[in-house]
PDB file of C-alpha atoms and ligand atoms in Angstrom:
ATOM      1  CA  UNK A   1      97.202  75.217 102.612  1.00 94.00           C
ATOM      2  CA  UNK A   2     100.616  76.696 102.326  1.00 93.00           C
ATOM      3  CA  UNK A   3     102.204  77.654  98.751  1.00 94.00           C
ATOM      4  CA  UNK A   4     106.106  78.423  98.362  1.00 92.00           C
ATOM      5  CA  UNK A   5     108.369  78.867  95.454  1.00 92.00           C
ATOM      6  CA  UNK A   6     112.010  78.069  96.395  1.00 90.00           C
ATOM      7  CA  UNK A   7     111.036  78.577 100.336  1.00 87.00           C
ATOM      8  CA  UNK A   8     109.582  82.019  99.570  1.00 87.00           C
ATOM      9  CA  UNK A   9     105.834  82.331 100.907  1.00 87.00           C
ATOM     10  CA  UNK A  10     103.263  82.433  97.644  1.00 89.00           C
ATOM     11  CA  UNK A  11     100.076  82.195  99.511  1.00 89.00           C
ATOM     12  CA  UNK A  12      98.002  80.444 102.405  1.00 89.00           C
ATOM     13  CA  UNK A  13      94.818  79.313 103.203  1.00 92.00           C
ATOM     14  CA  UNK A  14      92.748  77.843 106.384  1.00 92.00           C
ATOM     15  CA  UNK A  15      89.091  76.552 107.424  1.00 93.00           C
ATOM     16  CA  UNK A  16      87.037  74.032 109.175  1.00 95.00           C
ATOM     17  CA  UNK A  17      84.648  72.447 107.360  1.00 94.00           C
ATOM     18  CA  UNK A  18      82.448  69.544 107.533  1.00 93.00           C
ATOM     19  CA  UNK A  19      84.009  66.275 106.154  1.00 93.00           C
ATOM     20  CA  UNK A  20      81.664  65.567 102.991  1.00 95.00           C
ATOM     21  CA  UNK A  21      83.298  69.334 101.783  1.00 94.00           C
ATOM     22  CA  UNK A  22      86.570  68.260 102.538  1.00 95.00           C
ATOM     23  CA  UNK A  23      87.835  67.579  98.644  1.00 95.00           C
ATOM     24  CA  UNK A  24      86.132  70.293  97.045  1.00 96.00           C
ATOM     25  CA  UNK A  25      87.939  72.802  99.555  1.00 95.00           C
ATOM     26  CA  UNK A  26      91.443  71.044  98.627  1.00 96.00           C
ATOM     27  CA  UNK A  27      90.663  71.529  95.008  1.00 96.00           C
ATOM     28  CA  UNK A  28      89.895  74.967  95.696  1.00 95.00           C
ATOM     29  CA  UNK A  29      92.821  75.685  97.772  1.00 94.00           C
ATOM     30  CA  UNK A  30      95.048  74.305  95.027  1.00 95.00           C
ATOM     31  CA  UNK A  31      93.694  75.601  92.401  1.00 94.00           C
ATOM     32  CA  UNK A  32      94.470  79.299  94.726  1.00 91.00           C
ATOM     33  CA  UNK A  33      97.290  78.659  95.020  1.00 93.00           C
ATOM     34  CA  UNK A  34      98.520  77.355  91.474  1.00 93.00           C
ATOM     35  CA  UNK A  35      97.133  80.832  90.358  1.00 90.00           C
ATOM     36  CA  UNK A  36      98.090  83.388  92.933  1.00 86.00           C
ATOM     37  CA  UNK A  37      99.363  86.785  91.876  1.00 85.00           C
ATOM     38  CA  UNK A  38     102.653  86.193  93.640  1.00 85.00           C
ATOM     39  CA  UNK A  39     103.919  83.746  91.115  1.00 89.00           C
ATOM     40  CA  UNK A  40     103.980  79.883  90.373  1.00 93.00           C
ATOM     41  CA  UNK A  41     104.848  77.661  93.998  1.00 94.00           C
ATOM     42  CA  UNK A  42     107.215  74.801  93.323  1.00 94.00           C
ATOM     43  CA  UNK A  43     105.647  73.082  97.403  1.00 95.00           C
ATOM     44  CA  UNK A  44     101.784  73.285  97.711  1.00 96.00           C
ATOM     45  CA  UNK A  45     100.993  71.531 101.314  1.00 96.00           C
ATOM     46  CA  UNK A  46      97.932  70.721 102.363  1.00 96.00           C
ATOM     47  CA  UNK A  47      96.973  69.420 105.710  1.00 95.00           C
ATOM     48  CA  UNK A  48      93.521  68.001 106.612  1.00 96.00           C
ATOM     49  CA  UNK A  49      93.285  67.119 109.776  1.00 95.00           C
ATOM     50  CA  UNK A  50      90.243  65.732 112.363  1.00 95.00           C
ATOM     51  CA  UNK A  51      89.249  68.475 114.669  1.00 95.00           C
ATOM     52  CA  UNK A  52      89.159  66.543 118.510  1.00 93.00           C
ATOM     53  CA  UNK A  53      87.835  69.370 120.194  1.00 93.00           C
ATOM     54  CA  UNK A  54      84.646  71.238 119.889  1.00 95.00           C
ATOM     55  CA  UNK A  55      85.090  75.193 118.341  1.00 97.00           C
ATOM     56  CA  UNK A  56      84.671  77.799 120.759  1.00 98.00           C
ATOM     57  CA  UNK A  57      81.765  80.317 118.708  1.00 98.00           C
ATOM     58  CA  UNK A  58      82.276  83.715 118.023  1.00 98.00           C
ATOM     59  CA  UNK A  59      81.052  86.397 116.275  1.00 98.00           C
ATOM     60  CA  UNK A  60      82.665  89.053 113.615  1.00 98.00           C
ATOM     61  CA  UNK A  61      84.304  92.002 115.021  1.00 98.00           C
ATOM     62  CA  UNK A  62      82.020  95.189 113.646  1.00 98.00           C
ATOM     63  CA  UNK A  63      83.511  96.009 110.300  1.00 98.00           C
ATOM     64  CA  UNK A  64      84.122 100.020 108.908  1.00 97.00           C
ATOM     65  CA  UNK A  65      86.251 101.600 106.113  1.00 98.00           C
ATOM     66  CA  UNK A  66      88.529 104.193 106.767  1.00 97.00           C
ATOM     67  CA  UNK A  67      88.400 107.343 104.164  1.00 97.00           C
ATOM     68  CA  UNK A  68      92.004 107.447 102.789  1.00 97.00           C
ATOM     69  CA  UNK A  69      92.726 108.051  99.221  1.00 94.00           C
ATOM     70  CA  UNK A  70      96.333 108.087  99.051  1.00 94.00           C
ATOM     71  CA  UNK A  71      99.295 105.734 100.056  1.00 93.00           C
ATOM     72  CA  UNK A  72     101.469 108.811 101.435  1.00 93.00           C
ATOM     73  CA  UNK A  73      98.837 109.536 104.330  1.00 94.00           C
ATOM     74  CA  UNK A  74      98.513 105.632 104.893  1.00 95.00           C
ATOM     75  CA  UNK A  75     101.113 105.587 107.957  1.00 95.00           C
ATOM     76  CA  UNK A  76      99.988 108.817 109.842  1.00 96.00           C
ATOM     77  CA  UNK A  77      96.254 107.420 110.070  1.00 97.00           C
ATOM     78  CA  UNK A  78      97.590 103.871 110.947  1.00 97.00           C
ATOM     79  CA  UNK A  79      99.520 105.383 112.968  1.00 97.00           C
ATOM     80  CA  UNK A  80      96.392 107.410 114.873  1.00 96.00           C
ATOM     81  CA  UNK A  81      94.055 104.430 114.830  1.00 97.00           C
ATOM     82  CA  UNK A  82      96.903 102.210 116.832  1.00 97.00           C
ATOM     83  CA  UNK A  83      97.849 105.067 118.963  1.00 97.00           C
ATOM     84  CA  UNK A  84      93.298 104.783 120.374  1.00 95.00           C
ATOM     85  CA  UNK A  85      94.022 101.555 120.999  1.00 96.00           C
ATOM     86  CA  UNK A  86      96.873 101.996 123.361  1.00 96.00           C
ATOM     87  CA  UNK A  87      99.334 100.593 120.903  1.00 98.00           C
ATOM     88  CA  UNK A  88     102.658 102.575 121.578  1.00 98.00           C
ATOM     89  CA  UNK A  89     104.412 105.200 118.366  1.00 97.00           C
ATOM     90  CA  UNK A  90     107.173 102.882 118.653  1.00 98.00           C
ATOM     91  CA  UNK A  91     105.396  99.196 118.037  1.00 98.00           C
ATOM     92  CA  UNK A  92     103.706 100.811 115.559  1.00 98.00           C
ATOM     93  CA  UNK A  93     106.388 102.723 113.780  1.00 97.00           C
ATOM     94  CA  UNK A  94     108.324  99.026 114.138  1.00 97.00           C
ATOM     95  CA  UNK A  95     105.200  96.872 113.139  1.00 97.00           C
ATOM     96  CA  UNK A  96     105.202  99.776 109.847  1.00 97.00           C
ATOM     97  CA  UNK A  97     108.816  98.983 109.121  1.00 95.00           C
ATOM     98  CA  UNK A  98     108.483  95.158 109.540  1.00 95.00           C
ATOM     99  CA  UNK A  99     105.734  95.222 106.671  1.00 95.00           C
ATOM    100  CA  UNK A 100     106.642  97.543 104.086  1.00 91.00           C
ATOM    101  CA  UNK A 101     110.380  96.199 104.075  1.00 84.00           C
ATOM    102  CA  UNK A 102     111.393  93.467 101.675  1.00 76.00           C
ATOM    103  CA  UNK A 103     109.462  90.679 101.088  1.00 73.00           C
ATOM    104  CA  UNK A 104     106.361  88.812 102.194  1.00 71.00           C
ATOM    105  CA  UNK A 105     106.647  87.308 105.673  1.00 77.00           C
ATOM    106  CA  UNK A 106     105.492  83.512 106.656  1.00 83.00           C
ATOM    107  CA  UNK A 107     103.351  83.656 109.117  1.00 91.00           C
ATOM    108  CA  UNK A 108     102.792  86.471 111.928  1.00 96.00           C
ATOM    109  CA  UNK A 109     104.718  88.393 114.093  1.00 96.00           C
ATOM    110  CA  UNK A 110     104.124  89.124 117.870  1.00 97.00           C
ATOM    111  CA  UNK A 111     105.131  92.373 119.120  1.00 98.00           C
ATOM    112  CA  UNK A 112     105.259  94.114 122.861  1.00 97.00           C
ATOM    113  CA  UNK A 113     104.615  97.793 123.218  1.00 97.00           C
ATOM    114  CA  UNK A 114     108.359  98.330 123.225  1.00 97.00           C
ATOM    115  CA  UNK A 115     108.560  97.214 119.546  1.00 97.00           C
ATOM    116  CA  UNK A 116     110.213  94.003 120.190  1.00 96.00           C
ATOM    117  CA  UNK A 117     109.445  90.405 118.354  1.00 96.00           C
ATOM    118  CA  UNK A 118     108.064  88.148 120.615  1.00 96.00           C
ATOM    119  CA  UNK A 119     107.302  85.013 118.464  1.00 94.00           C
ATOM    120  CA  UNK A 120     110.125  82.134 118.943  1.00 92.00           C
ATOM    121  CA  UNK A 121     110.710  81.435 115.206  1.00 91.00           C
ATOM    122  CA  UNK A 122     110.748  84.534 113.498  1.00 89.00           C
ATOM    123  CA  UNK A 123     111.128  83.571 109.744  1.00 86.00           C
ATOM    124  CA  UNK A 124     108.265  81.229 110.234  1.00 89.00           C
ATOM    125  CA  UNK A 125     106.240  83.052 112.537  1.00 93.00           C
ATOM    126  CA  UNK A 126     103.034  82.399 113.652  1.00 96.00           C
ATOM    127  CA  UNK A 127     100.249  80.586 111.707  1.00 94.00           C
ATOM    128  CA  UNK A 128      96.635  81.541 112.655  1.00 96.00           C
ATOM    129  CA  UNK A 129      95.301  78.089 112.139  1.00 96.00           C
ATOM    130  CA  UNK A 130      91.755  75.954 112.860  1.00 96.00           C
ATOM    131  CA  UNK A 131      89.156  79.253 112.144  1.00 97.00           C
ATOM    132  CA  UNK A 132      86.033  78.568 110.190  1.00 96.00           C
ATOM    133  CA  UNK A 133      82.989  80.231 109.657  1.00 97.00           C
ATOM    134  CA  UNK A 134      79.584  78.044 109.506  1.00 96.00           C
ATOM    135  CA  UNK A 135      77.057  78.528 106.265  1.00 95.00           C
ATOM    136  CA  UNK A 136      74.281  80.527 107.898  1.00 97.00           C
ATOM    137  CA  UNK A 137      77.053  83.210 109.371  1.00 98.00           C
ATOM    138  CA  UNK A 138      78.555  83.023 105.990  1.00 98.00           C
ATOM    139  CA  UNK A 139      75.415  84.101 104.506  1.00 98.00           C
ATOM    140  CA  UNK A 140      74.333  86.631 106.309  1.00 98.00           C
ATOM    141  CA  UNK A 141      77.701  88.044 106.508  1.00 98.00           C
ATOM    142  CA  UNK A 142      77.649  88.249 102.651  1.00 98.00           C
ATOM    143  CA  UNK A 143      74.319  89.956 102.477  1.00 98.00           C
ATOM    144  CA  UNK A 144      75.907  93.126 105.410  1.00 98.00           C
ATOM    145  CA  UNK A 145      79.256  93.258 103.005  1.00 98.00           C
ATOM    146  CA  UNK A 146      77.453  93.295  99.691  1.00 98.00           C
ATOM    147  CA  UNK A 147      75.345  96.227 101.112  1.00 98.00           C
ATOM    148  CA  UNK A 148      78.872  98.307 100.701  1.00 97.00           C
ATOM    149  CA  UNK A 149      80.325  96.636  98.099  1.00 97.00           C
ATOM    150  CA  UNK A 150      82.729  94.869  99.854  1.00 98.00           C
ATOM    151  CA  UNK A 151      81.335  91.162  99.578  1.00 98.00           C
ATOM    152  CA  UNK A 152      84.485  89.130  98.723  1.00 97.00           C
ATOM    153  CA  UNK A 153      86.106  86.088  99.999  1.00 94.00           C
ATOM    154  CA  UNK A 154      89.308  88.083 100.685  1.00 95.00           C
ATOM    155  CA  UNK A 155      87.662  90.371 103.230  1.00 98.00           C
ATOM    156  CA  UNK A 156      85.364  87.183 104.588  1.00 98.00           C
ATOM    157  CA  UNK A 157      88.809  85.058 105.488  1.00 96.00           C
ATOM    158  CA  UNK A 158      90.654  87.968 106.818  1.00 97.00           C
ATOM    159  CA  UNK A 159      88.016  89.073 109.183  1.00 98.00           C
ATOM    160  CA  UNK A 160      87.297  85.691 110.394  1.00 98.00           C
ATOM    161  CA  UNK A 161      90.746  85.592 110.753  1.00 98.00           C
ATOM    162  CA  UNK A 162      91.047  89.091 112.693  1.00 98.00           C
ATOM    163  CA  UNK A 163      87.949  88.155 114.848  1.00 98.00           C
ATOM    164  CA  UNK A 164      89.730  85.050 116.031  1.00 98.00           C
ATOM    165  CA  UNK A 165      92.759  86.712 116.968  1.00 98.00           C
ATOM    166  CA  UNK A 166      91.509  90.015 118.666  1.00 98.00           C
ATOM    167  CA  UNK A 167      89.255  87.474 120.255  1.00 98.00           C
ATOM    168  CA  UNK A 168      92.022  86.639 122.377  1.00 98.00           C
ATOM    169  CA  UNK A 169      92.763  89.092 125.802  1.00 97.00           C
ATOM    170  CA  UNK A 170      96.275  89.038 125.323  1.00 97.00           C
ATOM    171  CA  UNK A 171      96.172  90.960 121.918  1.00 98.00           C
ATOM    172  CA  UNK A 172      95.569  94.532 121.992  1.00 98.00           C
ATOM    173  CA  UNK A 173      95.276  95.093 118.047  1.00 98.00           C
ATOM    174  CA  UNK A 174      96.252  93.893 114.632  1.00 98.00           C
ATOM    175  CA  UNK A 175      97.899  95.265 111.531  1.00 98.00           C
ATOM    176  CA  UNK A 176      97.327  94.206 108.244  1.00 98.00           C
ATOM    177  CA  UNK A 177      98.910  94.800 104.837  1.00 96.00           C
ATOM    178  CA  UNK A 178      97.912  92.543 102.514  1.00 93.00           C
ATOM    179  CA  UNK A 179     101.150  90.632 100.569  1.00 89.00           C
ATOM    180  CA  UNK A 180      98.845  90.656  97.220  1.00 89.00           C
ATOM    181  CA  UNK A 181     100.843  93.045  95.073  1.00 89.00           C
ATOM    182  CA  UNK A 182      97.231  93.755  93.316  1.00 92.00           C
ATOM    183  CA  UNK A 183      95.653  94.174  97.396  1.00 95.00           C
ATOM    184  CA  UNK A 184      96.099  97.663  98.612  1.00 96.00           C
ATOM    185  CA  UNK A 185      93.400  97.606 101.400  1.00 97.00           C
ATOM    186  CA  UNK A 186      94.637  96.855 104.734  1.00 98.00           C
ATOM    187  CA  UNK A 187      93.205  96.724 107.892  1.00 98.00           C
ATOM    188  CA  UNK A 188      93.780  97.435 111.844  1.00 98.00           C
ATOM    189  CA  UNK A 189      91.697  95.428 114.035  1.00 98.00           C
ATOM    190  CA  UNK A 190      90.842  95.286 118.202  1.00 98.00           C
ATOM    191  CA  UNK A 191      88.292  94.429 120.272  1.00 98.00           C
ATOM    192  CA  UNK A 192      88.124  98.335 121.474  1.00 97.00           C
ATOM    193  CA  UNK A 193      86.679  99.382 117.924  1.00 96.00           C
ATOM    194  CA  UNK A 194      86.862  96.202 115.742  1.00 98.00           C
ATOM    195  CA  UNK A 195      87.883  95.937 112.110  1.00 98.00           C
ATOM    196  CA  UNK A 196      89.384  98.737 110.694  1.00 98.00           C
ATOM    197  CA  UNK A 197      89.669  98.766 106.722  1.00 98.00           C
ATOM    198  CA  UNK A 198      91.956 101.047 105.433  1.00 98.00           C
ATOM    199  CA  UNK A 199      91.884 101.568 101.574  1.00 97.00           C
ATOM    200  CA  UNK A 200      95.668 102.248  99.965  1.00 97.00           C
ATOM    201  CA  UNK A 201      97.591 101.536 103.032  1.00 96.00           C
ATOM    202  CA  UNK A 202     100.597 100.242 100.136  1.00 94.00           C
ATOM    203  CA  UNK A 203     101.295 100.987  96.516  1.00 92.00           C
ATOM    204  CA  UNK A 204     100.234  98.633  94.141  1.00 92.00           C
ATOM    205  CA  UNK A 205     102.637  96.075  92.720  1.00 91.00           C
ATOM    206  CA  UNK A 206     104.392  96.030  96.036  1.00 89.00           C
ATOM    207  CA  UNK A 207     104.785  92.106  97.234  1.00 86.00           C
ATOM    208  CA  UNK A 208     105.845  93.172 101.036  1.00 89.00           C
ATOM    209  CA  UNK A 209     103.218  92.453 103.946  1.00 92.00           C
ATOM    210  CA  UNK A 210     101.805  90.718 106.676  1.00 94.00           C
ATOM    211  CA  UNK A 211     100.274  90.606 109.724  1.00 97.00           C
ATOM    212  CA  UNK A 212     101.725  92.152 113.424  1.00 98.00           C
ATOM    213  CA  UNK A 213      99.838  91.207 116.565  1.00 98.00           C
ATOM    214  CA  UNK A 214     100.499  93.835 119.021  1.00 98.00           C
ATOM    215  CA  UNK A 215     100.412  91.761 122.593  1.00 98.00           C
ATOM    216  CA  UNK A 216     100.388  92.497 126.713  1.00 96.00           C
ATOM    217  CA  UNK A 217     103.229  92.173 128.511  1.00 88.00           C
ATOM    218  CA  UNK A 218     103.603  88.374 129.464  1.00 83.00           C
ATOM    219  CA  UNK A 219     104.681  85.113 128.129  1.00 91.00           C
ATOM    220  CA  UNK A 220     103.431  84.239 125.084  1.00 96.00           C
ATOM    221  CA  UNK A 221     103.122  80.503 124.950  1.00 96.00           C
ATOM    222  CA  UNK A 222      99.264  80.692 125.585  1.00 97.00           C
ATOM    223  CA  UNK A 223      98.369  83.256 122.899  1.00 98.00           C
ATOM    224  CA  UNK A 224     100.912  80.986 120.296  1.00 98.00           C
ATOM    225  CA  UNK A 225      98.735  77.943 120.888  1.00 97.00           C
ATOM    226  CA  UNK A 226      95.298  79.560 120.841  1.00 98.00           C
ATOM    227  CA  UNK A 227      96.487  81.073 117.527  1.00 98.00           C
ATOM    228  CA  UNK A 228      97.537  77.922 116.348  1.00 97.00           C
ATOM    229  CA  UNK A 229      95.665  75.132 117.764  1.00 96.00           C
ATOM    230  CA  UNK A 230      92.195  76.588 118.974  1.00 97.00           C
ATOM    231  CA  UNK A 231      89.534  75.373 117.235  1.00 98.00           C
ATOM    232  CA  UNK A 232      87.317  79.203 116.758  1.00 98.00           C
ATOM    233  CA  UNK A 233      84.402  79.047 114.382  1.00 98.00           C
ATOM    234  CA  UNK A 234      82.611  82.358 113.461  1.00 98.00           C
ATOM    235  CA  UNK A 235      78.971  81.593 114.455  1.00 98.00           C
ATOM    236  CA  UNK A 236      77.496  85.296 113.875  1.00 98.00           C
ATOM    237  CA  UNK A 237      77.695  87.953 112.339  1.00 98.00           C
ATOM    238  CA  UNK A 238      78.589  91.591 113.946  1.00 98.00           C
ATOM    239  CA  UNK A 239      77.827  95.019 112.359  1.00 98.00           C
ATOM    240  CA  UNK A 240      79.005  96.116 108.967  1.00 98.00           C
ATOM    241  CA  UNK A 241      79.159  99.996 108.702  1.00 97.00           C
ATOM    242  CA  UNK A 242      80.236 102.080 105.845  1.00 97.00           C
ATOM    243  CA  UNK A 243      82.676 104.370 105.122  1.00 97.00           C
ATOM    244  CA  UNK A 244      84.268 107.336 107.897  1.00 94.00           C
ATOM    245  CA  UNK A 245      86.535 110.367 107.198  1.00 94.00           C
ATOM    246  CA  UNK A 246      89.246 109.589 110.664  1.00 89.00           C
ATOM    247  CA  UNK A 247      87.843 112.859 112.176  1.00 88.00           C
ATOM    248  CA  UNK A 248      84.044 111.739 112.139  1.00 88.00           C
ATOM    249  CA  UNK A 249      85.265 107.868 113.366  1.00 83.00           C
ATOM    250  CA  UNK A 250      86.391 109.447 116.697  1.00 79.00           C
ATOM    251  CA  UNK A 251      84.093 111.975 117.021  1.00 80.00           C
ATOM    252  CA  UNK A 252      81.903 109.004 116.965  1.00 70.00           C
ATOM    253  CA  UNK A 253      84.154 106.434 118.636  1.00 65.00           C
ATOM    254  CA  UNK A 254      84.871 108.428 121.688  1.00 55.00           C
TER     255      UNK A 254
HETATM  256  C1  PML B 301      94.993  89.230 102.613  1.00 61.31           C
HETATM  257  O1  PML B 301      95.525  89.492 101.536  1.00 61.31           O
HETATM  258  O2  PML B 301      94.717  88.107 102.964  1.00 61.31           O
HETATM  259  C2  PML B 301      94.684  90.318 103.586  1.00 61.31           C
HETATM  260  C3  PML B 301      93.564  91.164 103.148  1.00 61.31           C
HETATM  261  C4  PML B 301      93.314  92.254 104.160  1.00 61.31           C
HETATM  262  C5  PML B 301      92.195  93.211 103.860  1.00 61.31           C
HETATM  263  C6  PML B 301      90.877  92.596 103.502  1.00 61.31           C
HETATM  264  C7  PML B 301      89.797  93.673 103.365  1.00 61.31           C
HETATM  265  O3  PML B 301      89.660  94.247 102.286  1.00 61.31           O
HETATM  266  O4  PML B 301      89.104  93.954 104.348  1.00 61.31           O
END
C-alpha cells in the first residue's frame, strides 16, 4: 500500500499473506492509511500481486533498546553505534542530514561509506517490498516484545523489515527515523549487533524521516532487486533483550 496527498508520501505498508486473508489486509491497509497522522492522501494504491517464487526464511535480527532520554544526545549515540559497525563519520553525519531535513522521503536511500546516494531514482527511492512474517513467528514474537512493553505492530513491521534488509551481505547497517510526527523511537540495525532501538532519536511533531541503507562498495543492481523483488518471510523469532545504558551495550558487545 502506498498513500500520497498531492505526490507527498502519507504512509506505506507491505506483507505476504495467504490468499483467503487477502481482503481483510486491503481493508486494513486502507483504513491505515485513510487515518494516518500525516494527514488525509488524495492516491491510496494498493497492489496484490501472486508471489511465483518460494520466500527465502529468516529469522528476526536480536532486538535491544538503547537508554537515551533526550533528542539533543540522539546524534552523538547514533553516531557511536554506526561508527561499531564500520559505518564511516561522514555516511553517517550525511545519512543524519538526509533525515532530519525537510520532509518525509519515498522510499529508501542507498549510501557508500563516502556519503554518497547510490539509489538510481532518488525522489522515489527504494521500496523494501515482498517481506512477511508467518502466524506462529508472529506469535511468539509478540509474546518476547510484550515481555518489555514493546509489543506493537509498528515495531513488528519495521523489524521484519530491518531483518530483511540487513539480511542482505551487501548492507552494512540501517538507520531509521520514523516519519510519524507522533514516532520518536528510531532504530539502527546490522547483522554485527542487530536491531538497535533508540528512544527520542527526533522531536515530536517533526514529519521528516526515513530509512538510509549504508552499502559495500559495488554496484548496486543486486541489493535494489533483493530489496524489491525477493520474496523474505520471517520464519523465527531471534532474541528480544531489554534496555542498555551505550556504555554497558559495548562493554557487553565487544
Ligand atoms: C516506522 O514508523 O515505520 C518506523 C518505526 C521505527 C521504530 C520502531 C520501533 O519502535 O522499534
Amino acid at each position: 500500500m502506498r498513500a500520497s496527498d498531492a505526490g507527498r508520501h502519507i504512509s506505506g505498508a507491505e506483507g505476504i499473506f495467504s490468499a483467503n486473508s487477502v481482503l481483510n489486509v486491503a481493508r486494513k491497509y486502507t483504513s491505515r492509511a485513510m487515518r494516518h497522522e500525516r494527514g488525509a492522501p488524495d492516491n491510496i494504491t494498493i497492489t496484490i500481486e501472486a508471489l511465483t517464487d518460494e520466500p527465502e526464511l529468516i529469522r528476526t535480527l536480536p532486538v535491544c533498546t538503547m537508554k537515551n532520554e533526550v533528542e539533543a544526545a540522539s546524534n552523538e549515540l547514533v553516531c557511536r553505534l554506526l561508527a561499531s559497525i564500520g559505518v564511516s563519520g561522514i555516511a553517517a553525519t550525511s545519512a543524519l542530514e538526509l533525515l532530519r531535513g525537510g520532509d518525509a522521503m519515498r522510499g529508501a536511500a542507498l549510501m557508500d561509506m563516502a556519503g554518497q546516494r547510490l539509489e538510481p531514482d532518488r525522489a522515489r527511492g527504494v521500496r523494501v517490498s515482498r517481506i512477511g512474517i508467518t502466524d506462529a513467528a508472529r506469535a511468539r514474537l509478540r509474546r518476547l516484545l510484550r515481555n518489555f512493553g514493546i509489543d506493537s505492530e509498528t515495531v513488528i513491521e519495521a523489524l521484519v523489515l530491518a531483518s530483511k534488509v540487513n539480511h542482505h551481505p551487501k548492507v552494512i547497517a540501517e538507520l531509521c527515523v520514523s516519519d510519524d510526527p507522533g514516532y520518536t523511537t528510531g532504530y539502527v540495525a546490522s547483522s554485527a549487533f542487530g536491531y538497535l532501538r533508540i528512544p527520542h532519536v527526533k522531536a515530536a511533531g517533526s514529519s521528516s524521516g526515513g530509512r538510509v541503507f549504508f552499502v559495500r562498495d559495488g554496484g548496486v543492481e543486486g541489493l535494489i532487486d533483493y530489496l524489491e523483488r525477493a520474496p523474505v518471510m520471517v520464519s523465527s523469532a531471534g532474541p528480544v533483550f531489554g534496555t542498555f545504558a551505550a556504555d554497558e551495550f559495548f562493554e557487553g558487545a565487544t
